[in-house]
Amino acid sequence: MTAEERRRARQGWLLSAPALALLLAGASGPLLIVVVYAFLEPGEYSGVEWKFSLEAWFRVLFERDIFDGTVRLADAHLSIFWRSVKLSLLTTLLTFVFGLPTAWFIATRPARTRMLWLFLITVPFWTNLLIRTFAIMEVLRNEGILNGALMRLGLISSPIQILYTDVAVLIGMTYVYLPLMALPLYAAIERFDMRMAEAAYDLYASRWQVLRKVVLPIVRPGVVAGSILVFVPSLGAYVTPRVLGGGKNMMIGNFIELQFGAGRNWPLGAALSLILLAMVACALTIYVRAAARAGADG
Amino acid sequence: MRIPALAAATALAAAAAHAEGALNIYNWGNYTNPELIKKFEQTYDVKVTITEYDSNTTALTKVEAGGHGFDIVVPSHSFVPIFIEKGLLLETRPDQMENFKNVDPVWVDVPWDPGRRYTVPWQWGSTGMAVNVDAYDGDINTSAIFLDPPPELAGKINVVPEMQDVINLALYYVGGEACTEDKAKLKAARDALVAAKPKWLSMDYGTTDKLASGEWVASVNWNGSTFRARLANPKVRYGYPREGYPLWMDSVAVLADAKNVENAKLFQNFIMDPENAALISAFARYSNGIKGSDAFMPPEMKDAPEINPPAELAAAGRFGPSCPKEIQAIYTAIWTELQK
């Protein structure tokens, strides 16, 4: 390394120092507190008692029957985890199904108008998530816009109960996270050379074959990035299941909130948060591997 | 200067304008009548700031953390002993204040603050059943409305997601007590809840609007909220479960680390005045515990069934304590089982 290179490297570090310090203090500090709390005992009314305990970790997966004291797998916890994973996977799938045609449409517009379409995709972000969720509630509820329209059209005679079901949660989450899928897909498709598709057609490939064998492999990094961007926040979703799901069934986010609120068991809440973090880390690892493979193929 | 200001204020409650300054109140959301605050500000030349919370645990956690800058907090009966035990409240001796004579004797020797050495009654109410008579006109004075619903209401019931109240209602329904250690009763309560859940529509807040609009025809709900819903929709009724129903009282306390102690004490004294207490009730529609405030209440409140329980059902109302940690863990386990 020459003196000049060393100087530049030092300059780079100095310039990024404020951002790094902020990240370290803002992300690692609170995380450290969460880690420490997960190994303590719950306080009598809230907070923690400074006594080492593995009880919280034990309680994540196992429960002592409150009535006969036997230890068994905490099936209530597992079903809450499973519901979160299931709904997040379905949300990812649905955003892909809706996001791919949207991204394709935008990427194939003339360059001049593309910015306008992209701009339209960002419009929902101008309003707070909670307000948008309440707006969806207005659409889905029994006397709401959707049921009203269907009844006036004579398609149904009594309102369909959509609100307060898993379907409502799925609709809400798909709507909320769709841009996070559409944008990376767009970025990938935009780079796609349309002449490749033409060449495939010339070689008698069917439309389905073109999509599967030519388009999808090339846009795969976009699919993977979009899936991660959707899956990760879905897993921790709190507002949408609470408002649209009618609060009858918890997801991980609501379950963690219960521990810090009425449940008064902060260590369990901290342990659950770390489990959620580990699940996200797993998803990200899969992403990095897949992206590396996609890179190698391309 | 502090002591003379207080003396003057207590002597000439209305005329005293010496306690200039600020007062920071930490109270439940949508609970404080702006008119009451305006009147207090004008009477004492004090600038009042209100910050809102949504649960006792939120309030406790924030106050305990310190640095909040609040002077007054309004915890529920079950949390007052916790605040006192943790040394978070100032012993302001409301029982020696001028307006204390107005406190209904029923609310003086309360278990959470015997003799009222710390707290002043704010409002009290109950958790019961709200039902629209168009949907069901049978007996609503029973928790069977949500635990064993009549066919007309099956699939249409909302249950407020208030863990303590809902589990206590279920415990009373199966013949138990709040925070009981009797495992058989806890089990029976859990089984009753789990068995009833498929017949519920939702577990959500926002009951006042949805009962008023008719979107919900039945809900576990608070009396004051049901009262407000009935004013908008005359078909809404409030039922007091005869098996037992939770009562609660929120009380005004001064924080140990309050900066504006004298103003906070003035406020405690101020709201024990019947005319001012009536303002509190006129806004949130709950009873206040101050004798003679009825005379200043809006006419529709005087014999509202939501705040005047029928004599034969009044005794079924119970104040549940804050459960010990072990029992609370069972409550949480039941709640998790219910919402899994």
mmCIF file of N, CA and C in Angstrom, chain A residues 78-148:
data_model
loop_
_atom_site.group_PDB
_atom_site.id
_atom_site.type_symbol
_atom_site.label_atom_id
_atom_site.label_comp_id
_atom_site.label_asym_id
_atom_site.label_seq_id
_atom_site.Cartn_x
_atom_site.Cartn_y
_atom_site.Cartn_z
ATOM 1 N N LEU A 78 -45.888 -22.552 19.541
ATOM 2 C CA LEU A 78 -45.525 -23.056 18.223
ATOM 3 C C LEU A 78 -46.572 -22.667 17.189
ATOM 4 N N SER A 79 -47.848 -22.708 17.580
ATOM 5 C CA SER A 79 -48.846 -22.384 16.567
ATOM 6 C C SER A 79 -48.831 -20.894 16.241
ATOM 7 N N ILE A 80 -48.433 -20.052 17.230
ATOM 8 C CA ILE A 80 -48.297 -18.621 16.936
ATOM 9 C C ILE A 80 -47.133 -18.399 15.974
ATOM 10 N N PHE A 81 -46.001 -19.077 16.214
ATOM 11 C CA PHE A 81 -44.862 -18.989 15.299
ATOM 12 C C PHE A 81 -45.250 -19.474 13.908
ATOM 13 N N TRP A 82 -45.937 -20.606 13.872
ATOM 14 C CA TRP A 82 -46.304 -21.202 12.598
ATOM 15 C C TRP A 82 -47.230 -20.265 11.819
ATOM 16 N N ARG A 83 -48.207 -19.633 12.517
ATOM 17 C CA ARG A 83 -49.112 -18.723 11.831
ATOM 18 C C ARG A 83 -48.319 -17.563 11.206
ATOM 19 N N SER A 84 -47.334 -17.057 11.948
ATOM 20 C CA SER A 84 -46.536 -15.946 11.433
ATOM 21 C C SER A 84 -45.775 -16.352 10.183
ATOM 22 N N VAL A 85 -45.120 -17.522 10.254
ATOM 23 C CA VAL A 85 -44.321 -17.969 9.113
ATOM 24 C C VAL A 85 -45.234 -18.229 7.918
ATOM 25 N N LYS A 86 -46.359 -18.882 8.169
ATOM 26 C CA LYS A 86 -47.284 -19.228 7.095
ATOM 27 C C LYS A 86 -47.810 -17.964 6.406
ATOM 28 N N LEU A 87 -48.287 -17.012 7.211
ATOM 29 C CA LEU A 87 -48.833 -15.787 6.618
ATOM 30 C C LEU A 87 -47.747 -14.994 5.897
ATOM 31 N N SER A 88 -46.519 -15.019 6.431
ATOM 32 C CA SER A 88 -45.434 -14.278 5.788
ATOM 33 C C SER A 88 -45.070 -14.912 4.444
ATOM 34 N N LEU A 89 -45.040 -16.246 4.414
ATOM 35 C CA LEU A 89 -44.734 -16.920 3.149
ATOM 36 C C LEU A 89 -45.829 -16.644 2.120
ATOM 37 N N LEU A 90 -47.086 -16.715 2.563
ATOM 38 C CA LEU A 90 -48.194 -16.453 1.645
ATOM 39 C C LEU A 90 -48.150 -15.014 1.138
ATOM 40 N N THR A 91 -47.809 -14.079 2.055
ATOM 41 C CA THR A 91 -47.702 -12.680 1.644
ATOM 42 C C THR A 91 -46.623 -12.525 0.582
ATOM 43 N N THR A 92 -45.485 -13.212 0.807
ATOM 44 C CA THR A 92 -44.394 -13.136 -0.159
ATOM 45 C C THR A 92 -44.853 -13.650 -1.515
ATOM 46 N N LEU A 93 -45.545 -14.779 -1.491
ATOM 47 C CA LEU A 93 -46.023 -15.376 -2.739
ATOM 48 C C LEU A 93 -46.994 -14.429 -3.449
ATOM 49 N N LEU A 94 -47.947 -13.877 -2.693
ATOM 50 C CA LEU A 94 -48.955 -13.002 -3.302
ATOM 51 C C LEU A 94 -48.332 -11.722 -3.847
ATOM 52 N N THR A 95 -47.384 -11.137 -3.093
ATOM 53 C CA THR A 95 -46.758 -9.914 -3.611
ATOM 54 C C THR A 95 -45.995 -10.233 -4.895
ATOM 55 N N PHE A 96 -45.452 -11.464 -4.980
ATOM 56 C CA PHE A 96 -44.751 -11.837 -6.212
ATOM 57 C C PHE A 96 -45.735 -11.944 -7.374
ATOM 58 N N VAL A 97 -46.865 -12.619 -7.109
ATOM 59 C CA VAL A 97 -47.865 -12.819 -8.161
ATOM 60 C C VAL A 97 -48.380 -11.476 -8.691
ATOM 61 N N PHE A 98 -48.588 -10.504 -7.764
ATOM 62 C CA PHE A 98 -49.075 -9.191 -8.195
ATOM 63 C C PHE A 98 -47.933 -8.279 -8.635
ATOM 64 N N GLY A 99 -46.762 -8.498 -8.047
ATOM 65 C CA GLY A 99 -45.656 -7.580 -8.292
ATOM 66 C C GLY A 99 -44.986 -7.804 -9.642
ATOM 67 N N LEU A 100 -44.916 -9.077 -10.075
ATOM 68 C CA LEU A 100 -44.207 -9.361 -11.324
ATOM 69 C C LEU A 100 -44.861 -8.669 -12.520
ATOM 70 N N PRO A 101 -46.185 -8.840 -12.736
ATOM 71 C CA PRO A 101 -46.800 -8.136 -13.879
ATOM 72 C C PRO A 101 -46.653 -6.616 -13.762
ATOM 73 N N THR A 102 -46.777 -6.091 -12.529
ATOM 74 C CA THR A 102 -46.639 -4.643 -12.338
ATOM 75 C C THR A 102 -45.255 -4.193 -12.763
ATOM 76 N N ALA A 103 -44.234 -4.899 -12.271
ATOM 77 C CA ALA A 103 -42.861 -4.526 -12.582
ATOM 78 C C ALA A 103 -42.605 -4.661 -14.084
ATOM 79 N N TRP A 104 -43.153 -5.725 -14.655
ATOM 80 C CA TRP A 104 -42.971 -5.959 -16.098
ATOM 81 C C TRP A 104 -43.602 -4.814 -16.894
ATOM 82 N N PHE A 105 -44.800 -4.439 -16.489
ATOM 83 C CA PHE A 105 -45.520 -3.349 -17.157
ATOM 84 C C PHE A 105 -44.680 -2.078 -17.130
ATOM 85 N N ILE A 106 -44.165 -1.734 -15.939
ATOM 86 C CA ILE A 106 -43.413 -0.482 -15.816
ATOM 87 C C ILE A 106 -42.126 -0.546 -16.627
ATOM 88 N N ALA A 107 -41.437 -1.697 -16.549
ATOM 89 C CA ALA A 107 -40.131 -1.806 -17.204
ATOM 90 C C ALA A 107 -40.270 -1.751 -18.717
ATOM 91 N N THR A 108 -41.458 -2.086 -19.246
ATOM 92 C CA THR A 108 -41.619 -2.095 -20.705
ATOM 93 C C THR A 108 -42.246 -0.801 -21.224
ATOM 94 N N ARG A 109 -42.507 0.171 -20.317
ATOM 95 C CA ARG A 109 -42.990 1.488 -20.787
ATOM 96 C C ARG A 109 -41.814 2.244 -21.402
ATOM 97 N N PRO A 110 -42.112 3.264 -22.222
ATOM 98 C CA PRO A 110 -41.030 4.118 -22.713
ATOM 99 C C PRO A 110 -40.299 4.770 -21.545
ATOM 100 N N ALA A 111 -39.018 4.985 -21.702
ATOM 101 C CA ALA A 111 -38.188 5.498 -20.611
ATOM 102 C C ALA A 111 -38.780 6.765 -19.987
ATOM 103 N N ARG A 112 -39.413 7.615 -20.802
ATOM 104 C CA ARG A 112 -39.939 8.893 -20.300
ATOM 105 C C ARG A 112 -41.008 8.685 -19.222
ATOM 106 N N THR A 113 -41.928 7.734 -19.485
ATOM 107 C CA THR A 113 -43.069 7.582 -18.572
ATOM 108 C C THR A 113 -42.763 6.658 -17.413
ATOM 109 N N ARG A 114 -41.654 5.924 -17.475
ATOM 110 C CA ARG A 114 -41.339 4.972 -16.401
ATOM 111 C C ARG A 114 -41.258 5.646 -15.034
ATOM 112 N N MET A 115 -40.623 6.821 -15.013
ATOM 113 C CA MET A 115 -40.462 7.503 -13.729
ATOM 114 C C MET A 115 -41.816 7.807 -13.098
ATOM 115 N N LEU A 116 -42.777 8.168 -13.948
ATOM 116 C CA LEU A 116 -44.115 8.478 -13.439
ATOM 117 C C LEU A 116 -44.730 7.250 -12.764
ATOM 118 N N TRP A 117 -44.614 6.088 -13.432
ATOM 119 C CA TRP A 117 -45.183 4.862 -12.855
ATOM 120 C C TRP A 117 -44.495 4.494 -11.542
ATOM 121 N N LEU A 118 -43.174 4.646 -11.539
ATOM 122 C CA LEU A 118 -42.422 4.328 -10.312
ATOM 123 C C LEU A 118 -42.847 5.256 -9.183
ATOM 124 N N PHE A 119 -43.028 6.514 -9.554
ATOM 125 C CA PHE A 119 -43.461 7.516 -8.587
ATOM 126 C C PHE A 119 -44.816 7.114 -7.996
ATOM 127 N N LEU A 120 -45.713 6.623 -8.862
ATOM 128 C CA LEU A 120 -47.042 6.215 -8.384
ATOM 129 C C LEU A 120 -46.924 5.081 -7.360
ATOM 130 N N ILE A 121 -45.953 4.179 -7.558
ATOM 131 C CA ILE A 121 -45.774 3.059 -6.619
ATOM 132 C C ILE A 121 -45.405 3.570 -5.230
ATOM 133 N N THR A 122 -44.701 4.684 -5.173
ATOM 134 C CA THR A 122 -44.257 5.178 -3.858
ATOM 135 C C THR A 122 -45.334 5.998 -3.147
ATOM 136 N N VAL A 123 -46.412 6.332 -3.863
ATOM 137 C CA VAL A 123 -47.446 7.187 -3.265
ATOM 138 C C VAL A 123 -47.978 6.666 -1.911
ATOM 139 N N PRO A 124 -48.260 5.342 -1.784
ATOM 140 C CA PRO A 124 -48.789 4.875 -0.496
ATOM 141 C C PRO A 124 -47.892 5.196 0.699
ATOM 142 N N PHE A 125 -46.580 5.297 0.445
ATOM 143 C CA PHE A 125 -45.662 5.562 1.556
ATOM 144 C C PHE A 125 -45.813 6.968 2.117
ATOM 145 N N TRP A 126 -46.583 7.791 1.442
ATOM 146 C CA TRP A 126 -46.773 9.158 1.941
ATOM 147 C C TRP A 126 -47.651 9.177 3.182
ATOM 148 N N THR A 127 -48.437 8.134 3.348
ATOM 149 C CA THR A 127 -49.362 8.102 4.483
ATOM 150 C C THR A 127 -48.901 7.059 5.481
ATOM 151 N N ASN A 128 -49.165 7.329 6.735
ATOM 152 C CA ASN A 128 -48.793 6.421 7.810
ATOM 153 C C ASN A 128 -49.448 5.053 7.649
ATOM 154 N N LEU A 129 -48.712 4.022 7.997
ATOM 155 C CA LEU A 129 -49.190 2.643 7.850
ATOM 156 C C LEU A 129 -50.504 2.409 8.587
ATOM 157 N N LEU A 130 -50.611 2.945 9.796
ATOM 158 C CA LEU A 130 -51.805 2.715 10.604
ATOM 159 C C LEU A 130 -53.036 3.279 9.904
ATOM 160 N N ILE A 131 -52.871 4.466 9.316
ATOM 161 C CA ILE A 131 -54.006 5.109 8.648
ATOM 162 C C ILE A 131 -54.415 4.307 7.419
ATOM 163 N N ARG A 132 -53.419 3.802 6.682
ATOM 164 C CA ARG A 132 -53.745 2.987 5.511
ATOM 165 C C ARG A 132 -54.446 1.707 5.946
ATOM 166 N N THR A 133 -54.006 1.146 7.071
ATOM 167 C CA THR A 133 -54.628 -0.094 7.531
ATOM 168 C C THR A 133 -56.092 0.153 7.903
ATOM 169 N N PHE A 134 -56.356 1.300 8.534
ATOM 170 C CA PHE A 134 -57.745 1.618 8.875
ATOM 171 C C PHE A 134 -58.564 1.862 7.613
ATOM 172 N N ALA A 135 -57.914 2.395 6.571
ATOM 173 C CA ALA A 135 -58.613 2.613 5.306
ATOM 174 C C ALA A 135 -59.015 1.273 4.693
ATOM 175 N N ILE A 136 -58.119 0.292 4.782
ATOM 176 C CA ILE A 136 -58.448 -1.044 4.253
ATOM 177 C C ILE A 136 -59.608 -1.643 5.042
ATOM 178 N N MET A 137 -59.595 -1.375 6.338
ATOM 179 C CA MET A 137 -60.673 -1.855 7.200
ATOM 180 C C MET A 137 -62.009 -1.316 6.682
ATOM 181 N N GLU A 138 -62.000 -0.046 6.268
ATOM 182 C CA GLU A 138 -63.190 0.609 5.755
ATOM 183 C C GLU A 138 -63.670 -0.086 4.476
ATOM 184 N N VAL A 139 -62.720 -0.566 3.686
ATOM 185 C CA VAL A 139 -63.076 -1.255 2.439
ATOM 186 C C VAL A 139 -63.683 -2.624 2.751
ATOM 187 N N LEU A 140 -63.085 -3.336 3.703
ATOM 188 C CA LEU A 140 -63.438 -4.746 3.913
ATOM 189 C C LEU A 140 -64.616 -4.979 4.848
ATOM 190 N N ARG A 141 -64.942 -3.993 5.702
ATOM 191 C CA ARG A 141 -65.927 -4.296 6.744
ATOM 192 C C ARG A 141 -67.313 -4.565 6.146
ATOM 193 N N ASN A 142 -68.188 -5.139 6.982
ATOM 194 C CA ASN A 142 -69.463 -5.633 6.453
ATOM 195 C C ASN A 142 -70.300 -4.545 5.798
ATOM 196 N N GLU A 143 -70.283 -3.321 6.364
ATOM 197 C CA GLU A 143 -71.014 -2.227 5.726
ATOM 198 C C GLU A 143 -70.047 -1.394 4.888
ATOM 199 N N GLY A 144 -68.916 -1.990 4.541
ATOM 200 C CA GLY A 144 -67.862 -1.246 3.848
ATOM 201 C C GLY A 144 -68.068 -1.176 2.352
ATOM 202 N N ILE A 145 -67.055 -0.640 1.698
ATOM 203 C CA ILE A 145 -67.139 -0.343 0.264
ATOM 204 C C ILE A 145 -67.280 -1.620 -0.572
ATOM 205 N N LEU A 146 -66.442 -2.626 -0.260
ATOM 206 C CA LEU A 146 -66.446 -3.846 -1.064
ATOM 207 C C LEU A 146 -67.778 -4.584 -0.965
ATOM 208 N N ASN A 147 -68.211 -4.843 0.279
ATOM 209 C CA ASN A 147 -69.472 -5.558 0.459
ATOM 210 C C ASN A 147 -70.645 -4.754 -0.090
ATOM 211 N N GLY A 148 -70.578 -3.422 0.083
ATOM 212 C CA GLY A 148 -71.638 -2.550 -0.428
ATOM 213 C C GLY A 148 -71.751 -2.672 -1.943
#
